[in-house]
Coordinates of C-alpha atoms in Angstrom, one line a residue:
M638 CA 38.0 5.5 -18.9
S639 CA 36.3 2.4 -17.5
S640 CA 37.4 -1.0 -19.0
S641 CA 35.0 -3.1 -16.8
P642 CA 33.0 -5.8 -18.5
E643 CA 30.1 -5.0 -16.2
N644 CA 26.6 -4.8 -17.9
Y645 CA 24.7 -1.5 -17.6
Y646 CA 21.1 -0.4 -18.2
I647 CA 19.7 3.0 -19.0
G648 CA 16.5 4.4 -17.7
I649 CA 14.9 7.4 -19.4
D650 CA 12.3 9.4 -17.4
V651 CA 10.3 12.1 -19.3
G652 CA 8.8 14.3 -16.7
T653 CA 6.6 17.4 -17.0
G654 CA 9.6 19.8 -17.4
S655 CA 12.7 17.7 -18.1
V656 CA 14.2 14.4 -19.2
R657 CA 16.3 12.5 -16.8
A658 CA 18.6 9.6 -17.9
S659 CA 20.4 7.2 -15.5
L660 CA 23.0 4.6 -16.2
V661 CA 22.8 1.9 -13.6
N662 CA 24.4 -1.5 -12.9
A663 CA 22.7 -4.8 -12.1
S664 CA 22.6 -3.9 -8.4
G665 CA 20.7 -0.6 -9.0
K666 CA 23.7 1.6 -8.4
T667 CA 23.6 4.9 -10.4
I668 CA 26.8 5.2 -12.3
A669 CA 25.9 8.5 -14.0
A670 CA 22.8 10.7 -14.4
S671 CA 21.8 13.6 -16.5
V672 CA 18.9 16.0 -16.5
Q673 CA 17.9 18.0 -19.6
E674 CA 15.1 20.6 -19.7
T675 CA 12.2 20.5 -22.1
K676 CA 9.8 23.2 -23.3
T677 CA 6.2 23.7 -22.5
W678 CA 3.9 26.1 -24.4
R679 CA 1.1 27.9 -22.6
D680 CA -1.8 29.9 -24.0
P681 CA -1.8 33.3 -22.2
L682 CA -5.5 33.6 -22.9
N683 CA -6.4 30.1 -21.9
S684 CA -5.0 28.6 -18.7
K685 CA -6.2 25.1 -19.7
I686 CA -3.7 24.7 -22.5
F687 CA -0.3 22.9 -22.0
E688 CA 1.6 21.7 -25.1
Q689 CA 4.9 20.1 -25.7
S690 CA 7.0 18.7 -28.6
T691 CA 8.2 15.2 -29.2
T692 CA 11.1 16.6 -31.3
D693 CA 12.2 18.7 -28.3
I694 CA 11.7 15.8 -25.9
W695 CA 13.6 13.3 -28.1
D696 CA 16.5 15.8 -28.5
A697 CA 16.7 16.0 -24.7
V698 CA 16.6 12.2 -24.5
G699 CA 19.6 12.0 -26.8
R700 CA 21.5 14.7 -24.9
A701 CA 20.9 13.1 -21.5
T702 CA 21.9 9.6 -22.7
K703 CA 25.1 10.8 -24.3
S704 CA 25.9 12.8 -21.2
C705 CA 25.6 9.6 -19.1
L706 CA 27.9 7.7 -21.3
K707 CA 30.5 10.4 -21.4
A708 CA 30.4 11.0 -17.6
S709 CA 30.7 7.2 -16.9
G710 CA 33.2 6.3 -19.5
A711 CA 31.1 3.2 -20.2
D712 CA 31.4 1.6 -23.6
P713 CA 28.0 1.8 -25.5
S714 CA 28.2 -1.9 -26.1
S715 CA 28.1 -2.5 -22.3
V716 CA 24.6 -1.0 -22.2
K717 CA 22.4 -4.1 -22.6
G718 CA 19.0 -2.6 -22.2
I719 CA 17.1 0.6 -22.1
G720 CA 13.7 1.4 -20.6
F721 CA 11.4 4.5 -20.8
D722 CA 8.8 6.1 -18.7
A723 CA 6.9 9.3 -19.3
T724 CA 4.0 11.5 -18.3
C725 CA 0.6 10.3 -19.5
S726 CA 0.5 13.0 -22.3
L727 CA -0.9 12.5 -25.8
A728 CA 1.6 12.5 -28.6
V729 CA 0.3 12.9 -32.2
T730 CA 2.2 12.0 -35.4
D731 CA 1.4 10.9 -38.9
F732 CA 1.9 7.3 -39.9
D733 CA 5.6 8.0 -40.8
G734 CA 6.2 9.4 -37.3
A735 CA 6.3 13.1 -38.2
P736 CA 4.8 15.4 -35.5
V737 CA 1.3 16.8 -36.1
C738 CA 0.3 20.1 -34.6
V739 CA -2.4 20.0 -31.9
T740 CA -2.8 23.7 -31.4
K741 CA -6.3 25.0 -32.1
G742 CA -6.4 27.1 -35.3
K743 CA -5.8 26.8 -39.0
G744 CA -2.6 24.8 -38.6
I745 CA -4.1 22.0 -36.4
G746 CA -3.5 18.6 -38.0
E747 CA -0.7 19.7 -40.2
K748 CA 2.9 18.9 -39.6
G749 CA 4.2 21.0 -36.7
E750 CA 6.4 21.1 -33.6
R751 CA 3.7 21.4 -30.9
N752 CA 2.3 17.9 -31.1
V753 CA 1.9 16.8 -27.5
I754 CA -1.1 17.6 -25.3
L755 CA 0.4 17.5 -21.8
W756 CA -1.3 15.5 -19.1
A757 CA -2.2 18.8 -17.2
D758 CA -4.0 20.2 -20.3
H759 CA -7.7 20.6 -19.5
R760 CA -9.1 21.6 -22.9
A761 CA -11.2 18.4 -23.2
E762 CA -13.8 19.2 -20.5
E763 CA -16.8 19.0 -22.7
E764 CA -15.6 15.7 -24.3
A765 CA -15.0 14.2 -20.9
D766 CA -18.5 15.2 -19.8
L767 CA -19.9 13.5 -22.9
I768 CA -18.0 10.3 -22.2
N769 CA -19.1 10.3 -18.6
G770 CA -22.7 10.4 -19.7
T771 CA -22.5 7.2 -21.8
G772 CA -22.7 4.7 -19.0
S773 CA -20.1 2.6 -20.8
I774 CA -18.2 -0.3 -19.2
V775 CA -15.0 1.7 -19.8
L776 CA -16.1 4.0 -16.9
D777 CA -16.2 1.1 -14.5
Y778 CA -12.4 0.9 -14.9
V779 CA -11.7 4.5 -14.1
G780 CA -13.5 4.8 -10.8
G781 CA -16.8 5.5 -12.5
K782 CA -15.7 8.8 -14.1
M783 CA -13.2 9.5 -16.8
S784 CA -10.7 12.3 -16.3
L785 CA -10.2 14.9 -18.9
E786 CA -6.5 14.3 -18.4
M787 CA -6.8 10.9 -20.1
E788 CA -6.2 10.3 -23.8
I789 CA -9.6 9.4 -25.2
P790 CA -11.2 12.8 -24.3
K791 CA -8.1 14.5 -25.9
I792 CA -8.4 12.4 -29.0
L793 CA -12.1 13.3 -29.2
W794 CA -11.3 17.0 -28.8
L795 CA -8.9 16.7 -31.7
R796 CA -11.6 14.9 -33.8
N797 CA -14.0 17.8 -33.0
N798 CA -11.4 20.5 -33.8
M799 CA -9.4 19.0 -36.7
P800 CA -10.4 18.7 -40.4
P801 CA -11.5 15.0 -40.9
E802 CA -9.0 14.4 -43.7
R803 CA -6.2 15.5 -41.3
F804 CA -7.5 13.5 -38.4
S805 CA -7.5 10.3 -40.5
K806 CA -3.8 10.6 -41.1
C807 CA -2.9 10.8 -37.3
Q808 CA -1.4 8.2 -35.0
F809 CA -2.1 8.7 -31.3
F810 CA 0.3 7.6 -28.6
D811 CA 0.4 7.8 -24.8
L812 CA 3.8 9.5 -24.5
P813 CA 5.7 6.4 -23.0
D814 CA 4.6 4.4 -26.0
F815 CA 5.7 7.1 -28.4
L816 CA 9.2 6.9 -26.9
T817 CA 9.5 3.1 -27.6
Y818 CA 8.1 3.8 -31.1
Q819 CA 10.7 6.5 -31.7
A820 CA 13.4 4.2 -30.4
T821 CA 12.5 1.1 -32.4
K822 CA 10.0 2.2 -35.1
D823 CA 7.8 -0.6 -33.8
S824 CA 4.3 0.7 -32.9
A825 CA 3.6 -1.9 -30.3
R826 CA 1.8 -0.5 -27.2
S827 CA 2.1 -1.2 -23.5
V828 CA -0.6 -2.6 -21.4
C829 CA 0.1 0.2 -18.9
S830 CA -0.7 3.0 -21.3
L831 CA -3.6 1.3 -23.0
T832 CA -5.5 0.2 -19.9
C833 CA -4.7 3.2 -17.7
K834 CA -5.2 6.0 -20.2
C835 CA -6.8 4.8 -23.4
S836 CA -10.0 3.0 -22.4
Y837 CA -8.7 -0.5 -23.2
V838 CA -10.8 -2.7 -20.9
P839 CA -9.1 -5.6 -19.0
K840 CA -9.8 -9.0 -20.6
A841 CA -12.2 -7.4 -23.1
G842 CA -10.0 -5.0 -25.1
W843 CA -11.4 -2.2 -27.2
Q844 CA -15.1 -1.3 -26.9
K845 CA -16.4 -0.7 -30.4
D846 CA -19.8 0.5 -29.3
F847 CA -18.3 3.0 -26.9
F848 CA -16.1 4.6 -29.6
K849 CA -19.1 4.9 -32.0
Q850 CA -21.3 6.3 -29.3
I851 CA -18.9 9.2 -28.5
G852 CA -18.0 10.0 -32.2
L853 CA -14.8 8.1 -32.5
G854 CA -16.1 5.3 -34.7
E855 CA -13.3 5.9 -37.1
L856 CA -10.9 4.2 -34.6
S857 CA -12.8 0.9 -34.7
D858 CA -13.7 1.2 -38.4
R859 CA -9.9 1.2 -39.1
D860 CA -9.3 -1.7 -36.7
Y861 CA -7.6 0.7 -34.2
A862 CA -4.6 1.3 -36.5
Q863 CA -4.5 4.9 -35.1
V864 CA -4.0 3.7 -31.6
G865 CA -1.7 0.8 -32.3
V866 CA -3.2 -2.5 -31.2
R867 CA -5.6 -4.2 -33.6
E868 CA -8.3 -6.6 -32.6
G869 CA -6.7 -9.9 -31.6
E870 CA -3.2 -8.4 -31.0
E871 CA -1.7 -8.3 -27.6
A872 CA -0.3 -5.3 -25.9
L873 CA 3.1 -5.7 -24.1
I874 CA 3.4 -6.2 -20.4
A875 CA 6.1 -4.1 -18.6
G876 CA 9.6 -4.8 -19.8
M877 CA 8.8 -7.1 -22.7
R878 CA 11.0 -6.5 -25.7
V879 CA 9.8 -3.9 -28.2
G880 CA 10.5 -4.9 -31.8
D881 CA 14.2 -5.6 -32.6
G882 CA 15.6 -3.1 -30.2
L883 CA 17.1 0.3 -31.1
S884 CA 16.9 1.2 -34.7
K885 CA 20.1 2.4 -36.5
K886 CA 18.8 6.0 -36.5
A887 CA 17.8 6.0 -32.8
A888 CA 21.1 4.3 -31.8
E889 CA 23.0 7.1 -33.4
E890 CA 20.8 9.7 -31.8
L891 CA 21.3 8.2 -28.3
G892 CA 25.0 7.2 -28.8
L893 CA 24.2 3.5 -28.3
V894 CA 24.5 0.3 -30.3
E895 CA 21.9 -0.7 -32.9
G896 CA 19.7 -3.5 -31.6
T897 CA 20.1 -2.7 -27.9
H898 CA 17.1 -4.2 -26.2
V899 CA 14.2 -1.9 -25.4
G900 CA 11.7 -2.8 -22.7
S901 CA 8.0 -2.0 -23.0
A902 CA 7.4 1.4 -21.3
L903 CA 5.5 2.6 -18.3
I904 CA 3.7 5.8 -17.3
D905 CA 6.0 7.7 -14.9
A906 CA 4.0 7.0 -11.8
Y907 CA 4.1 3.3 -12.4
A908 CA 7.9 3.4 -12.9
G909 CA 8.0 5.1 -9.5
W910 CA 6.1 2.2 -8.1
M911 CA 8.7 -0.1 -9.6
G912 CA 11.6 1.9 -8.2
T913 CA 10.3 2.0 -4.6
V914 CA 7.9 -0.7 -3.4
A915 CA 10.4 -3.6 -3.4
A916 CA 12.8 -1.8 -1.0
R917 CA 13.9 -3.0 2.3
Y918 CA 13.8 -0.2 4.9
R919 CA 15.9 1.2 7.7
E920 CA 14.2 2.2 11.0
N921 CA 16.3 4.4 13.3
G922 CA 19.3 3.4 11.2
V923 CA 18.7 -0.3 11.5
L924 CA 18.1 -2.3 8.3
S925 CA 15.1 -4.6 8.4
P926 CA 16.2 -8.2 7.7
V927 CA 12.9 -9.0 5.9
V928 CA 13.2 -9.3 2.1
P929 CA 9.8 -8.1 0.7
S930 CA 7.7 -10.6 -1.2
L931 CA 5.4 -10.0 -4.1
E932 CA 2.5 -10.6 -1.8
E933 CA 3.7 -7.8 0.6
S934 CA 3.6 -5.4 -2.3
G935 CA -0.2 -5.3 -2.0
H936 CA 0.1 -3.5 1.3
R937 CA 2.5 -0.8 0.1
L938 CA 1.1 2.3 -1.6
A939 CA 3.6 4.1 -3.9
A940 CA 3.2 7.9 -3.9
V941 CA 5.0 9.5 -6.8
A942 CA 5.1 13.2 -5.8
G943 CA 6.3 15.9 -8.2
T944 CA 4.2 18.6 -9.9
S945 CA 1.3 16.4 -9.2
T946 CA 1.1 13.2 -7.1
C947 CA 0.0 9.7 -8.1
H948 CA -0.9 7.0 -5.6
I949 CA -0.6 3.4 -6.9
V950 CA -1.4 0.2 -5.1
Q951 CA -1.4 -3.4 -6.4
S952 CA -3.8 -6.3 -5.6
P953 CA -4.1 -9.9 -6.7
K954 CA -7.7 -9.3 -7.6
G955 CA -9.4 -6.3 -9.2
I956 CA -10.9 -3.9 -6.6
F957 CA -13.3 -1.2 -7.8
V958 CA -13.0 2.1 -6.0
N959 CA -15.3 5.0 -6.6
G960 CA -13.3 8.1 -7.8
V961 CA -10.1 6.1 -8.1
W962 CA -8.8 4.9 -11.5
G963 CA -8.7 1.2 -12.2
P964 CA -8.7 -1.6 -11.5
Y965 CA -6.2 -2.1 -14.3
K966 CA -5.0 -5.7 -15.1
D967 CA -1.4 -6.4 -15.9
P968 CA -0.1 -2.8 -16.1
I969 CA 3.2 -3.9 -14.5
I970 CA 3.1 -7.4 -12.9
A971 CA 1.4 -10.1 -15.0
G972 CA -1.7 -11.4 -13.2
W973 CA -1.9 -8.5 -10.8
W974 CA -4.3 -5.5 -10.7
M975 CA -3.6 -1.9 -9.9
N976 CA -5.6 1.2 -8.8
E977 CA -4.3 4.7 -9.2
G978 CA -5.4 7.7 -7.1
G979 CA -4.0 11.1 -7.6
Q980 CA -3.7 14.8 -6.7
S981 CA -3.7 17.1 -9.7
S982 CA -1.5 19.7 -8.0
T983 CA 0.9 19.2 -5.1
G984 CA 4.4 20.4 -5.9
Q985 CA 2.8 22.9 -8.2
L986 CA 0.5 24.0 -5.4
I987 CA 3.4 24.6 -3.0
D988 CA 5.2 26.6 -5.6
F989 CA 2.1 28.6 -6.4
M990 CA 1.3 29.5 -2.7
L991 CA 4.9 30.6 -2.2
T992 CA 5.6 32.6 -5.4
T993 CA 2.3 34.5 -5.4
H994 CA 2.6 35.7 -1.8
P995 CA 3.7 39.3 -1.3
A996 CA 6.5 38.3 1.0
Y997 CA 8.1 35.8 -1.5
A998 CA 10.8 38.1 -2.7
E999 CA 11.8 38.8 0.9
L1000 CA 11.9 35.0 1.5
V1001 CA 14.2 34.4 -1.5
Q1002 CA 16.5 37.2 -0.3
L1003 CA 16.6 35.9 3.2
G1004 CA 17.6 32.5 1.8
K1005 CA 20.4 34.0 -0.2
D1006 CA 21.6 36.0 2.8
Q1007 CA 21.6 33.0 5.1
Q1008 CA 22.8 30.6 2.3
K1009 CA 19.9 28.3 3.1
N1010 CA 17.1 26.7 1.0
I1011 CA 13.9 28.7 1.3
H1012 CA 12.1 25.7 2.8
V1013 CA 14.6 25.5 5.6
V1014 CA 14.1 29.2 6.2
L1015 CA 10.4 28.7 6.4
Q1016 CA 10.7 25.8 8.9
E1017 CA 13.0 27.9 11.1
I1018 CA 10.4 30.8 11.1
L1019 CA 7.6 28.3 11.9
E1020 CA 9.6 26.8 14.8
R1021 CA 10.3 30.3 16.2
L1022 CA 6.6 31.1 15.9
R1023 CA 5.6 27.9 17.6
V1024 CA 7.8 28.7 20.6
E1025 CA 6.7 32.3 20.8
N1026 CA 3.0 31.2 20.8
N1027 CA 3.6 28.5 23.3
A1028 CA 2.2 25.9 20.9
E1029 CA 3.0 22.2 21.3
S1030 CA 3.1 21.6 17.5
L1031 CA 2.9 23.4 14.2
T1032 CA -0.6 22.0 13.7
E1033 CA -1.6 23.9 16.9
L1034 CA 0.1 27.0 15.5
I1035 CA -2.2 27.0 12.4
K1036 CA -5.2 25.4 14.0
D1037 CA -7.5 28.3 12.8
L1038 CA -6.1 28.4 9.2
H1039 CA -7.7 25.9 6.9
L1040 CA -6.7 25.4 3.3
Y1041 CA -8.4 23.2 0.7
P1042 CA -5.9 22.2 -2.0
D1043 CA -7.8 21.5 -5.2
F1044 CA -6.7 24.6 -7.1
H1045 CA -6.5 22.6 -10.3
G1046 CA -9.5 20.3 -9.8
N1047 CA -9.8 17.0 -8.0
R1048 CA -8.4 13.8 -9.6
S1049 CA -9.5 11.4 -6.8
P1050 CA -11.4 10.3 -4.9
I1051 CA -14.0 13.1 -5.8
A1052 CA -13.0 12.9 -9.5
D1053 CA -14.3 16.4 -10.3
P1054 CA -12.2 18.8 -12.3
R1055 CA -14.4 21.7 -11.2
M1056 CA -13.3 21.5 -7.6
R1057 CA -11.4 24.6 -6.6
G1058 CA -9.1 25.6 -3.7
S1059 CA -10.1 27.7 -0.7
I1060 CA -8.5 29.3 2.4
V1061 CA -10.4 30.1 5.6
G1062 CA -8.7 32.1 8.4
I1063 CA -6.8 34.7 6.4
E1064 CA -5.6 37.7 8.4
L1065 CA -4.8 41.2 7.2
D1066 CA -1.2 40.3 7.0
D1067 CA 1.2 40.1 4.0
S1068 CA 4.4 39.5 6.1
L1069 CA 6.9 36.7 6.0
V1070 CA 5.2 35.3 9.1
D1071 CA 2.0 35.0 7.2
L1072 CA 3.8 33.3 4.3
A1073 CA 5.3 30.7 6.7
R1074 CA 1.9 29.9 8.2
T1075 CA 0.3 29.6 4.7
Y1076 CA 3.1 27.3 3.7
Q1077 CA 2.5 25.0 6.6
A1078 CA -1.3 25.0 5.9
T1079 CA -0.5 24.0 2.3
L1080 CA 1.6 21.0 3.4
L1081 CA -1.0 19.9 5.9
A1082 CA -3.7 20.1 3.2
I1083 CA -1.7 17.9 0.9
A1084 CA -1.3 15.4 3.7
L1085 CA -5.0 15.5 4.6
Q1086 CA -5.9 14.8 0.9
T1087 CA -3.5 11.9 0.9
R1088 CA -5.3 10.4 3.8
H1089 CA -8.6 10.9 2.0
I1090 CA -7.3 8.8 -0.9
V1091 CA -5.8 6.1 1.4
D1092 CA -9.0 5.8 3.4
T1093 CA -11.1 5.5 0.3
L1094 CA -8.8 2.7 -1.0
N1095 CA -8.9 0.8 2.3
V1096 CA -12.7 1.1 2.7
A1097 CA -13.1 -0.4 -0.8
G1098 CA -11.0 -3.5 0.1
H1099 CA -7.3 -2.6 -0.2
K1100 CA -5.1 -3.1 2.9
V1101 CA -2.6 -0.3 2.7
T1102 CA -0.3 -0.2 5.7
S1103 CA 2.6 1.9 4.5
I1104 CA 3.5 4.6 1.9
Y1105 CA 6.6 4.4 -0.3
M1106 CA 7.5 7.8 -1.6
S1107 CA 9.4 9.0 -4.7
G1108 CA 9.8 12.3 -6.4
G1109 CA 10.9 15.7 -5.3
Q1110 CA 8.5 16.1 -2.3
A1111 CA 10.2 13.1 -0.6
K1112 CA 13.1 15.5 0.1
N1113 CA 10.7 17.6 2.3
R1114 CA 11.1 15.8 5.6
E1115 CA 8.5 17.9 7.4
L1116 CA 5.9 17.1 4.8
M1117 CA 6.8 13.4 5.0
Q1118 CA 6.3 13.5 8.8
L1119 CA 2.9 15.1 8.2
F1120 CA 2.0 12.2 5.9
A1121 CA 3.0 9.6 8.6
D1122 CA 1.1 11.5 11.3
V1123 CA -2.0 12.3 9.3
C1124 CA -2.3 8.9 7.7
G1125 CA -1.3 7.0 10.8
M1126 CA 1.2 4.8 9.0
P1127 CA 4.9 4.7 8.2
V1128 CA 6.3 6.5 5.2
V1129 CA 9.4 5.0 3.5
L1130 CA 11.7 7.4 1.7
P1131 CA 14.0 6.2 -1.2
E1132 CA 17.7 6.5 -1.1
D1133 CA 17.5 8.9 -4.1
S1134 CA 14.2 10.7 -4.1
G1135 CA 14.8 12.1 -7.6
G1136 CA 16.1 8.9 -9.0
A1137 CA 13.5 6.3 -8.0
V1138 CA 11.3 6.8 -11.1
V1139 CA 14.1 6.6 -13.6
L1140 CA 15.5 3.5 -11.7
G1141 CA 12.2 1.9 -12.4
A1142 CA 12.6 2.6 -16.1
A1143 CA 16.1 1.1 -16.0
M1144 CA 14.7 -2.1 -14.5
L1145 CA 12.5 -2.4 -17.7
G1146 CA 15.7 -2.3 -19.8
R1147 CA 17.3 -5.0 -17.7
F1148 CA 14.2 -7.2 -17.9
A1149 CA 14.2 -6.8 -21.7
A1150 CA 17.9 -7.7 -21.9
E1151 CA 17.5 -10.8 -19.9
S1152 CA 14.4 -12.1 -21.6
E1153 CA 14.5 -15.1 -23.8
A1154 CA 14.5 -14.1 -27.4
G1155 CA 11.5 -16.2 -28.4
A1156 CA 9.0 -15.3 -25.6
K1157 CA 10.1 -11.7 -25.5
G1158 CA 9.4 -11.8 -21.8
R1159 CA 5.8 -12.9 -21.2
E1160 CA 6.4 -16.3 -19.5
G1161 CA 7.2 -16.0 -15.8
Q1162 CA 7.2 -12.2 -16.0
A1163 CA 5.8 -11.6 -12.5
E1164 CA 8.4 -13.5 -10.6
R1165 CA 11.4 -12.5 -12.7
L1166 CA 10.4 -8.8 -12.7
W1167 CA 9.9 -8.8 -8.9
D1168 CA 13.3 -10.4 -8.4
I1169 CA 14.9 -7.7 -10.5
M1170 CA 13.1 -5.0 -8.4
V1171 CA 14.2 -6.5 -5.1
E1172 CA 17.8 -6.8 -6.4
M1173 CA 18.0 -3.3 -7.8
T1174 CA 16.0 -1.2 -5.3
P1175 CA 18.1 0.4 -2.6
A1176 CA 16.9 0.4 1.0
G1177 CA 14.9 3.3 2.2
D1178 CA 14.5 5.2 5.5
M1179 CA 11.3 4.8 7.4
V1180 CA 9.5 7.8 8.9
S1181 CA 7.1 6.6 11.6
P1182 CA 4.1 8.5 13.1
R1183 CA 5.2 10.4 16.1
C1184 CA 2.6 13.0 16.9
S1185 CA 1.4 13.4 20.5
P1186 CA -2.1 12.6 21.6
R1187 CA -2.9 16.3 21.7
E1188 CA -1.7 16.9 18.1
K1189 CA -3.5 13.7 16.9
K1190 CA -6.8 15.2 18.2
L1191 CA -6.1 18.4 16.2
L1192 CA -5.2 16.4 13.1
E1193 CA -8.5 14.4 13.4
A1194 CA -10.4 17.7 13.7
K1195 CA -8.5 19.1 10.7
Y1196 CA -9.5 16.0 8.7
R1197 CA -13.2 16.3 9.6
I1198 CA -13.1 20.0 8.5
F1199 CA -11.3 19.0 5.3
L1200 CA -14.2 16.6 4.5
E1201 CA -16.8 19.1 5.4
T1202 CA -15.1 21.7 3.1
I1203 CA -15.8 19.4 0.2
E1204 CA -19.5 19.1 1.0
I1205 CA -19.8 22.9 1.5
Q1206 CA -18.2 23.6 -1.9
K1207 CA -20.5 21.1 -3.6
R1208 CA -23.6 22.6 -1.9
W1209 CA -22.5 26.2 -2.8
R1210 CA -21.9 25.3 -6.4
K1211 CA -25.4 23.7 -6.6
E1212 CA -27.0 26.8 -5.0
M1213 CA -25.3 29.0 -7.6
E1214 CA -26.4 26.8 -10.5
T1215 CA -30.0 26.7 -9.1
A1216 CA -30.0 30.5 -8.9
L1217 CA -29.1 30.8 -12.5
T1218 CA -31.8 28.4 -13.7
E1219 CA -34.7 29.6 -11.6
E1220 CA -37.2 31.9 -13.3
V1221 CA -37.1 35.5 -12.2

């Protein structure tokens, strides 16, 4: 058992399928970590539906936190602060915090376990279309078009499908804010969640006319009590103290001390930004002597890559980018603005392309026989094929195979949930060789779309010169090299690819713990939070572009084809719609 007086901080990251907790010290070193699975309900007759449970999620939070304490031997009193991040999913409760069912049917709006509409849920397509036809100022701050993955379309869907008397009894939370509410019983909301996902306009706040126009006038009529910040109240900037810290009940559930400071939460991708962009980097094993400044952060794009991928960049002034969310003011650093791009399906897409291929079972068995990860097996097959075909690069090996990756719609910069995937160049082949080629085409497609987002940001006024990765995909070195080669800029990989997001959450806990009691953390937030990030972020490894001139020409051609594929799909869709509307 440890008897050290060292202070610790706990970060809680609620991802799409699990909860991760990390106990870290003031230098950012992970002392203990725990991952606990969570449940997701799908509708077998409707692929758009993804639902979860705050009860299940909070139980996992408790198990993960207690597991960290047990593994580390740390005394609960040595944990001085706790921070949360989560997916941008909609959590619904009554005003006592009891979960309210969001499943369509007779039970909707009553107390029930399934009370979270997951970020990936696409049920609110009609509601998003209605919102996007309003011309409201709120659309200016989401790239001109609101995604059906955001919270207001989902709340409107509930308003349209729930008895009015039940709807009026609901509270609506972006999931990160629900976690701080569950921890403290204080319903304060974060700037991050409200501005990024809930149509809270920078400097102007809630837009009463907008809510009335779309049929959610009840929110404004009740002074926004259902969404947590009334007119004239301030939302909390990242890390500011929430309420009086952990409630007695939450402290017991987490194994911590009542009153432990709780920092205002972040959406998971933004926690990934916190846990990566302040890193120094090693190039060829040599650590750069430069300590990054807050100003340098504006040139570093954080790419948080898991089931989906989010791309976040900061700027001292608001930059409007068509098809890219934002600009959002103060979501993390006070006085700074952020834009957020994204790919709806990346890790999920890789898994789908592998598991649905006829040769997948053979691949899994080969991995077991060779005691190797299946991705390693695929890379070895690809390298053998490259040599056999006398190809200089893997790009040359798949030069005639073109995959477009929007199997689950496009988040940015097209901002069109109707976009779909396509593959050109398929052969009459269901072998392991074909699976390997398809896998490589999938990785390249993800990299090409990343460039599309980076190019769009820079054309609009950003000056991105490097990409800082976090999430599971950062472990795929071949994919990271593709990012560097396709985007023409270095990619920095975190020391712990799976721990960068939860480290960002732990930083929120430290900021809350070190804030002065009266101010709760607003004064001087930018400089103090950045200093914490620099101190706690481990150095990362830089992957520099290294493709030959020959491969660079192929990649440029692939990118032109990628862009052309988008226009072809739009034109084909228009032709089919025209055919349906023309008179016979």
